[in-house]
PDB file of C-alpha atoms and ligand atoms in Angstrom:
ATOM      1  CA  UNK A  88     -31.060   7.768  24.543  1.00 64.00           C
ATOM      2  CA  UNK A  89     -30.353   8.542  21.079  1.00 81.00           C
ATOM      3  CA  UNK A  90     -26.284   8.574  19.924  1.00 94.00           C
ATOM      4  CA  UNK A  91     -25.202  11.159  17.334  1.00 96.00           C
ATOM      5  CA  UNK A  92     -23.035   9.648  14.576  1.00 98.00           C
ATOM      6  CA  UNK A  93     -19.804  11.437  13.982  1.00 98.00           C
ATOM      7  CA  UNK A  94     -17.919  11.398  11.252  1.00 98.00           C
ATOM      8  CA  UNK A  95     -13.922  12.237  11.432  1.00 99.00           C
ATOM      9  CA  UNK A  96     -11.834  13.671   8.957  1.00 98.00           C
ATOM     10  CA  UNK A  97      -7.998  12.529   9.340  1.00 98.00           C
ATOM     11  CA  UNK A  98      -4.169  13.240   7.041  1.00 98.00           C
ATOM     12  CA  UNK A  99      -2.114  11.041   9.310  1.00 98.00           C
ATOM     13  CA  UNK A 100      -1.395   9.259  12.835  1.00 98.00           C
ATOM     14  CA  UNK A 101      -4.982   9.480  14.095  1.00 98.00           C
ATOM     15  CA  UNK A 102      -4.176   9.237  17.504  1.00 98.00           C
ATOM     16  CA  UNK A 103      -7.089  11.877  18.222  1.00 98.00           C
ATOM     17  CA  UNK A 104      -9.017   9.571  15.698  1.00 98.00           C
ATOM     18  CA  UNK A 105      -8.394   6.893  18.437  1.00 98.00           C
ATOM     19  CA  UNK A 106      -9.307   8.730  21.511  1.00 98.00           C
ATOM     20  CA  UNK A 107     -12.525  10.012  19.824  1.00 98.00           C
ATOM     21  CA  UNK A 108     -13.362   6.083  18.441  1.00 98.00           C
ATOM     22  CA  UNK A 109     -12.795   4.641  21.889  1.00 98.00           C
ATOM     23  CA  UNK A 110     -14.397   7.340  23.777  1.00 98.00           C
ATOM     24  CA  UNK A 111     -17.480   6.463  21.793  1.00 98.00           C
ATOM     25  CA  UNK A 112     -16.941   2.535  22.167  1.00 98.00           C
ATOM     26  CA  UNK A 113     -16.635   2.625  26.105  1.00 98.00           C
ATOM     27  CA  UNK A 114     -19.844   4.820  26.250  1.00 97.00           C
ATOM     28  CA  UNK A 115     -17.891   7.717  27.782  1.00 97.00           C
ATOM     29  CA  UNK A 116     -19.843   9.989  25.283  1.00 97.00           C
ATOM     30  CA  UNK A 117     -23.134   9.769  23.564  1.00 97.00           C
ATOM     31  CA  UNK A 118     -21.850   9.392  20.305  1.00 98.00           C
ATOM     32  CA  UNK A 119     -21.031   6.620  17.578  1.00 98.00           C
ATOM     33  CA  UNK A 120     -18.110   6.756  14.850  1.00 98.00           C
ATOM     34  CA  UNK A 121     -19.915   6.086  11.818  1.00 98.00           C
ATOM     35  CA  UNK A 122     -16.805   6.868   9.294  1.00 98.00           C
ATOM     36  CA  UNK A 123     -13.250   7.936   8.605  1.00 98.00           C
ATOM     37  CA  UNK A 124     -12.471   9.563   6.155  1.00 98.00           C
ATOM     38  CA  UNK A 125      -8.573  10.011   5.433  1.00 98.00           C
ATOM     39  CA  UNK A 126      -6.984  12.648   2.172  1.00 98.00           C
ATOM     40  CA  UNK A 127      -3.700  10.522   2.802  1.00 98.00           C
ATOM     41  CA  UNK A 128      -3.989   6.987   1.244  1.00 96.00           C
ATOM     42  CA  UNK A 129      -0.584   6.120   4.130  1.00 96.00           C
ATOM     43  CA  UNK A 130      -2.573   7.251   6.978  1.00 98.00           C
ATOM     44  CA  UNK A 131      -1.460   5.170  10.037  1.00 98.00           C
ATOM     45  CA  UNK A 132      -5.225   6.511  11.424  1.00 98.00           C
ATOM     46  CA  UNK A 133      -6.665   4.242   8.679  1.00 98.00           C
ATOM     47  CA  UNK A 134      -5.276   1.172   9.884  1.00 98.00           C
ATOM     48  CA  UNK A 135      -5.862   1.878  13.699  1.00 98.00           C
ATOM     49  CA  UNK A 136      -9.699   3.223  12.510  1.00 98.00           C
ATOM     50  CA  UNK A 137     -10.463  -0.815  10.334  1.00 98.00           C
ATOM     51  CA  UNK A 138      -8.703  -1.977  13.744  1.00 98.00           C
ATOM     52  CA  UNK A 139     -11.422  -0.776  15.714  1.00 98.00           C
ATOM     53  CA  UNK A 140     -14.236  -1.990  13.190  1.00 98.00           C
ATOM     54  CA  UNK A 141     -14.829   1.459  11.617  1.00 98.00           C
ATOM     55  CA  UNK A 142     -15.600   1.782   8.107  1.00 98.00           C
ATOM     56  CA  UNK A 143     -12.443   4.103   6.345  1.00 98.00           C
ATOM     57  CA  UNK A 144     -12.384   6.289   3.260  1.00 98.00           C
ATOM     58  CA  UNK A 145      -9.578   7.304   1.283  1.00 98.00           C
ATOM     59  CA  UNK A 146     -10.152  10.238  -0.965  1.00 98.00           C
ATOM     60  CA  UNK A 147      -7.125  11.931  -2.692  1.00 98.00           C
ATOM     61  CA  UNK A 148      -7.856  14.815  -4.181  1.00 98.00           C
ATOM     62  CA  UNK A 149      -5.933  14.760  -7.033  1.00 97.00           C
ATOM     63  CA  UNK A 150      -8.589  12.001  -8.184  1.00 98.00           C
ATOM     64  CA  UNK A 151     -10.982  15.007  -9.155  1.00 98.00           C
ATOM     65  CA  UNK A 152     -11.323  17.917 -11.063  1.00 98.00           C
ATOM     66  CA  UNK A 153     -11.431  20.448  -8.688  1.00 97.00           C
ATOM     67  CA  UNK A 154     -11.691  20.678  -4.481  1.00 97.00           C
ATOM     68  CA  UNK A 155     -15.529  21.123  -5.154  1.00 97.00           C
ATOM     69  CA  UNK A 156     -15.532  17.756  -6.465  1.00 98.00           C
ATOM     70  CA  UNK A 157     -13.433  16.296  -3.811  1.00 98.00           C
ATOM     71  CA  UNK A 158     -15.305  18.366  -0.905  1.00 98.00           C
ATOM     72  CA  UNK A 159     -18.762  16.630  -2.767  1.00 98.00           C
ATOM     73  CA  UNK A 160     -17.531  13.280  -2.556  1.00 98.00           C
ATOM     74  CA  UNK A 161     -17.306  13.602   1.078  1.00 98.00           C
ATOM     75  CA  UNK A 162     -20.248  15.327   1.701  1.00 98.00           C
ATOM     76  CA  UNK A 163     -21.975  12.167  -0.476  1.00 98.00           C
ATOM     77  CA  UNK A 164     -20.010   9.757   2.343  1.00 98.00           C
ATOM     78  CA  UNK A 165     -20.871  11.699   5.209  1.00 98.00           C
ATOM     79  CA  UNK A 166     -24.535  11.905   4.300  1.00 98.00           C
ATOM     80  CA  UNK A 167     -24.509   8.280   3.271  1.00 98.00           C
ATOM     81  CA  UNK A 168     -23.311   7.428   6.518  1.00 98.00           C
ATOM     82  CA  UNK A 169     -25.691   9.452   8.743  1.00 98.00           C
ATOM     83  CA  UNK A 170     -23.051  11.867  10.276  1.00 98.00           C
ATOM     84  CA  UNK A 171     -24.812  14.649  12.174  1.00 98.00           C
ATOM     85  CA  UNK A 172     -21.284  16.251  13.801  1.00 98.00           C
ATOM     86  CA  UNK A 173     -17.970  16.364  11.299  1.00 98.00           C
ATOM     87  CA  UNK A 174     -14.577  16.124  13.797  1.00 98.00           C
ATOM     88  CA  UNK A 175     -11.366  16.844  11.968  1.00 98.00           C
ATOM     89  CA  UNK A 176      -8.540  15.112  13.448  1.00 98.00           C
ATOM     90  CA  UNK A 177      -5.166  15.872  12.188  1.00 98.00           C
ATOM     91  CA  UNK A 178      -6.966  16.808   9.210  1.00 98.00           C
ATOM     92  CA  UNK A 179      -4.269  18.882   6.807  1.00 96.00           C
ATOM     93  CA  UNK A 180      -6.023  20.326   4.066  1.00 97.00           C
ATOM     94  CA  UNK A 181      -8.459  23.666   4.714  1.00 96.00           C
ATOM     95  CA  UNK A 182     -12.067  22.972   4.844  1.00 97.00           C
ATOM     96  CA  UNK A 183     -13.910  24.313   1.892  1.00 97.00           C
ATOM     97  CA  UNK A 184     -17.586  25.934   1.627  1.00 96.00           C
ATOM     98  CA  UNK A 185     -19.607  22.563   0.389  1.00 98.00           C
ATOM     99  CA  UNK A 186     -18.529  20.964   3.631  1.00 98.00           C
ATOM    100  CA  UNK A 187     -19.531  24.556   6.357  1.00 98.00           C
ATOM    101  CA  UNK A 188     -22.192  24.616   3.952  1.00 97.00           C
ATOM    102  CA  UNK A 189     -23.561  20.904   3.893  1.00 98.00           C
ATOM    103  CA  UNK A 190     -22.510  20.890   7.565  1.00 98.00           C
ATOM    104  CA  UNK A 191     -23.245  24.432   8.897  1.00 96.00           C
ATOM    105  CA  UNK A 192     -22.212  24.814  12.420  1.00 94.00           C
ATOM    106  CA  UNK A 193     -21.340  20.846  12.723  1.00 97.00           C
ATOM    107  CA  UNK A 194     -17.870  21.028  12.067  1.00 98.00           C
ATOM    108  CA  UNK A 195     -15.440  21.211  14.854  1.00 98.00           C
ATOM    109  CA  UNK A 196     -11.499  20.762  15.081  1.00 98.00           C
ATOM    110  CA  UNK A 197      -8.839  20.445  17.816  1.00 98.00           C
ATOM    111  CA  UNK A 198      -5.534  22.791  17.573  1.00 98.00           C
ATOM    112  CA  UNK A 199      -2.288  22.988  19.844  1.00 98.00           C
ATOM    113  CA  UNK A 200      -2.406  25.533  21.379  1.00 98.00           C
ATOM    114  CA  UNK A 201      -4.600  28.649  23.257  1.00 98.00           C
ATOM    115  CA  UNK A 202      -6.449  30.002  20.436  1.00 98.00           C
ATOM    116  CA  UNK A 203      -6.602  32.838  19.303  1.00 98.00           C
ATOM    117  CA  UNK A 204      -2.765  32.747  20.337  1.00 98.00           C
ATOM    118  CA  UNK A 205      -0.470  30.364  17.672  1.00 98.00           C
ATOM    119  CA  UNK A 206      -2.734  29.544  14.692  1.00 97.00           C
ATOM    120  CA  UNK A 207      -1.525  27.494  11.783  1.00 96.00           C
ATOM    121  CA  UNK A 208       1.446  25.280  11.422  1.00 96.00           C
ATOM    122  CA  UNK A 209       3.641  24.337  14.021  1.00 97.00           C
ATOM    123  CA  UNK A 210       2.110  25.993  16.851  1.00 98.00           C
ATOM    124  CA  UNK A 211       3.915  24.452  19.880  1.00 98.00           C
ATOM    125  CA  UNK A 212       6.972  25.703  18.425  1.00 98.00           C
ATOM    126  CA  UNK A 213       5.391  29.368  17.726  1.00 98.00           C
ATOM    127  CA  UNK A 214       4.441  28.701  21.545  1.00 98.00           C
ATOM    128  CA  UNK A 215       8.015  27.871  22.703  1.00 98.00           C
ATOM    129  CA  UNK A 216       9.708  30.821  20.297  1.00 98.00           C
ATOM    130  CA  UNK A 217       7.702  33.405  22.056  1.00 98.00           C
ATOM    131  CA  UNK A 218       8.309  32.274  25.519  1.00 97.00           C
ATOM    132  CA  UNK A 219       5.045  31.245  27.117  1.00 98.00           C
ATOM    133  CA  UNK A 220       4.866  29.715  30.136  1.00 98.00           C
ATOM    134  CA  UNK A 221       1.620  27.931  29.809  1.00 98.00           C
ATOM    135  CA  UNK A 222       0.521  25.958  26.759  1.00 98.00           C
ATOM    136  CA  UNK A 223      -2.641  23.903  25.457  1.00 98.00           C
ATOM    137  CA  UNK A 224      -4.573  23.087  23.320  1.00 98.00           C
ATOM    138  CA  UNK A 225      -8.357  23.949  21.483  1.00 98.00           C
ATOM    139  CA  UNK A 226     -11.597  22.701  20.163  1.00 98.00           C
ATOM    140  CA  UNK A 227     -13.099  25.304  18.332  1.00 98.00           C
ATOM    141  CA  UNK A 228     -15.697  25.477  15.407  1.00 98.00           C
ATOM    142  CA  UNK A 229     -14.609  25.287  12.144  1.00 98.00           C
ATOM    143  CA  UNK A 230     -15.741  28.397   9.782  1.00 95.00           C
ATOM    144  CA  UNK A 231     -14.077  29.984   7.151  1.00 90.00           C
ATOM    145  CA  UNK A 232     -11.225  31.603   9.349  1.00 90.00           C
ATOM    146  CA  UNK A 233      -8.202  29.439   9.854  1.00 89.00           C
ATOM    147  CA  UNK A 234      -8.614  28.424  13.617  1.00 90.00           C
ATOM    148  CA  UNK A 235     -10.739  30.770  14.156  1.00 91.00           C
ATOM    149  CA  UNK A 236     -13.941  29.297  15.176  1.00 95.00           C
ATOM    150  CA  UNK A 237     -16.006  30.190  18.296  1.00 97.00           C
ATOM    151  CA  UNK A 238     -14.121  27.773  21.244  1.00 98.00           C
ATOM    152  CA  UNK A 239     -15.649  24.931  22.792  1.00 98.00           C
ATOM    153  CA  UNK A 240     -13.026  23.519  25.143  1.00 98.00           C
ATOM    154  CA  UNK A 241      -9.600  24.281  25.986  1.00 98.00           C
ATOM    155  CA  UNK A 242      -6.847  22.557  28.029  1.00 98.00           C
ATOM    156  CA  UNK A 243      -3.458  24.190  29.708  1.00 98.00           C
ATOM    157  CA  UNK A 244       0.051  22.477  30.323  1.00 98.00           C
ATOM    158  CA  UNK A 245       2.717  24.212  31.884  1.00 98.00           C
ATOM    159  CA  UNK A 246       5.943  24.882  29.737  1.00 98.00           C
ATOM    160  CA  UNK A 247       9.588  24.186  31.284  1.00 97.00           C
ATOM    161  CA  UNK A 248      12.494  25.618  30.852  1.00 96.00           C
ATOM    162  CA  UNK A 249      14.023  22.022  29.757  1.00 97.00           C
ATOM    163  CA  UNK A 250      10.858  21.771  27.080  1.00 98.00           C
ATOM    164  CA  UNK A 251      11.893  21.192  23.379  1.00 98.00           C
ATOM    165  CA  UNK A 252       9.137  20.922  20.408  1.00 98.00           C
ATOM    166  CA  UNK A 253       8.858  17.086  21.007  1.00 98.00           C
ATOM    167  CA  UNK A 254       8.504  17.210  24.844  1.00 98.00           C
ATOM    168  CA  UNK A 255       5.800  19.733  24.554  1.00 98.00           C
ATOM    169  CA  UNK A 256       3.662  18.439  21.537  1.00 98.00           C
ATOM    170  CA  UNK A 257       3.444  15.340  23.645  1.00 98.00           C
ATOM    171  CA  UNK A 258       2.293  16.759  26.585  1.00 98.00           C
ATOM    172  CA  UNK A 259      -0.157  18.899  24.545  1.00 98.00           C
ATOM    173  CA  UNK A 260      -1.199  16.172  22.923  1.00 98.00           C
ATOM    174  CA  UNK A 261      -1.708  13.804  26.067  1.00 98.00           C
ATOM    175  CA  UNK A 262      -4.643  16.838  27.153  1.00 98.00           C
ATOM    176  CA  UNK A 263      -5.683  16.392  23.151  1.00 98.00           C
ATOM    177  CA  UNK A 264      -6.635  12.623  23.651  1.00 98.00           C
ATOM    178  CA  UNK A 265      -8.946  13.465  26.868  1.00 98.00           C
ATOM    179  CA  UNK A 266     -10.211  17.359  25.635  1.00 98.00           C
ATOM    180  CA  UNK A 267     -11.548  16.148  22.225  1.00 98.00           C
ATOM    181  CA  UNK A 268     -13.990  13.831  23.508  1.00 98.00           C
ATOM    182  CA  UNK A 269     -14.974  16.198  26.600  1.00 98.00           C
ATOM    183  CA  UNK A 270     -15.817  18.745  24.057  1.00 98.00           C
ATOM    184  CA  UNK A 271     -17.969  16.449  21.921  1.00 98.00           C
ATOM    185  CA  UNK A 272     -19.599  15.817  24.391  1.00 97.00           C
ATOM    186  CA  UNK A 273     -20.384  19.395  25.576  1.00 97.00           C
ATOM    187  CA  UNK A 274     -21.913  19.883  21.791  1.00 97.00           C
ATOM    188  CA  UNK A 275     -23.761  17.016  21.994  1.00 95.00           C
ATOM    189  CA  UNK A 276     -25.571  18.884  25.253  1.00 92.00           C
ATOM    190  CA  UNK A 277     -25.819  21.917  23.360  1.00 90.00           C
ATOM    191  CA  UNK A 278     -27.801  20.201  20.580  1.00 84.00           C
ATOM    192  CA  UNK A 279     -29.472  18.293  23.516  1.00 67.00           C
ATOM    193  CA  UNK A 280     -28.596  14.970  22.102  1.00 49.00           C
ATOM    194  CA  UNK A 281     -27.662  13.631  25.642  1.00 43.00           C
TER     195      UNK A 281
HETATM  196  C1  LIG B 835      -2.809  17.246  16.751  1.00 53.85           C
HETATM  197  O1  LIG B 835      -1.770  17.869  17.441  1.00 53.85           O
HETATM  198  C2  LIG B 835      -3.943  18.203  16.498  1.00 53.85           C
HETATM  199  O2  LIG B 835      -4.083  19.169  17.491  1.00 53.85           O
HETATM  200  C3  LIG B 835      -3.511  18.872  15.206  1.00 53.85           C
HETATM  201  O3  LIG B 835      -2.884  17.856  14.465  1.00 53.85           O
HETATM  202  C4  LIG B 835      -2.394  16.848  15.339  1.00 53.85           C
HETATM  203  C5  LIG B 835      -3.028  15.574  14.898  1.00 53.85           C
HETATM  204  O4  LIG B 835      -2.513  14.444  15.575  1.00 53.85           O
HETATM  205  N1  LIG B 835      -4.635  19.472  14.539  1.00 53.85           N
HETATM  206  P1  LIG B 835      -3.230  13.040  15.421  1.00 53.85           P
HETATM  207  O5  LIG B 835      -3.269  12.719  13.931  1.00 53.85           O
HETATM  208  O6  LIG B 835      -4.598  13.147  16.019  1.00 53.85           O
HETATM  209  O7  LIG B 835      -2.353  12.061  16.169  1.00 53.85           O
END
């Protein structure tokens, strides 16, 4: 059976990176990490990605002229590597047209929280200021709204009373680490790449 070759786009820790790179290497999930790509040259994901034998990219964009340039520079990786399926990871900067374009309907991104509810930045906190009593996180499509995507997978954790920001990002994020792969997985079924 064939594996599709993912390539992950990352700003920082990576620990999604890492789940997603590991899920691949124990054969949980039809799929190979053929590249990472990071926009921050102090990624910690970058180190943890060469770690675990994966060749890394650095790309800054204020190296090029404009984010066309950039976003065609990593298209040009991508391609070179074989990627079928683009997974951001942490990735901070908004996806741009040459990428949906270049990779239309292969582009897919985990959030923190129940989309639609709490897009954008700090979302577990917009979760906790409004009072919910469940939380979770997402794995939607990326298109050209901010988190707004058709869903592939979600994943619920209960909110406390005691919960702060840091006690619930980590508990969101614990779900992250096992969701992100799961839903790869379901695309790969949809594409029927088994
Ligand atoms: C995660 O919470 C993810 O949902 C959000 O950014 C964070 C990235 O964390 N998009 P990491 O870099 O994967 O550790």
């Amino acid at each position: 059976m064939s594996k599709i070759a993912l390539g992950i786009l990352i700003s920082g820790r990576g620990s999604n990176m890492e789940a997603i790179i590991k899920a691949c290497q124990a054969n949980q999930i039809n799929a190979t990490v053929n590249v990472v790509i990071s926009d921050k040259r102090d990624a910690k994901g970058i180190e943890i990605a060469k770690q675990l034998g994966i060749t890394t990219f650095v790309l800054d964009i204020k190296d090029f002229s404009s984010k066309q340039e950039y976003e065609d520079d990593i298209c040009r990786i991508l391609k070179g590597c074989s990627v079928q399926l683009l997974c951001l990871a942490g990735y901070m900067k908004i996806v741009g047209e040459t990428i949906l374009e270049a990779f239309k309907h292969r582009v897919i991104n985990i959030h923190p929280s129940l989309l639609p509810a709490f897009k954008g930045l700090n979302a577990q906190k917009q979760a906790l200021d409004y009072g919910v009593s469940f939380a979770g996180c997402s794995v939607h499509y990326v298109d050209d709204v901010l988190d707004g995507g058709p869903l592939i997978l979600q994943d619920i954790v209960a909110v406390s009373a005691e919960d702060t920001e840091e006690t619930l990002s980590e508990k969101i994020l614990e779900k992250e680490h096992s969701l992100y792969p799961r839903a790869i997985q379901k695309v790969l079924e949809s594409l029927s790449i088994k």
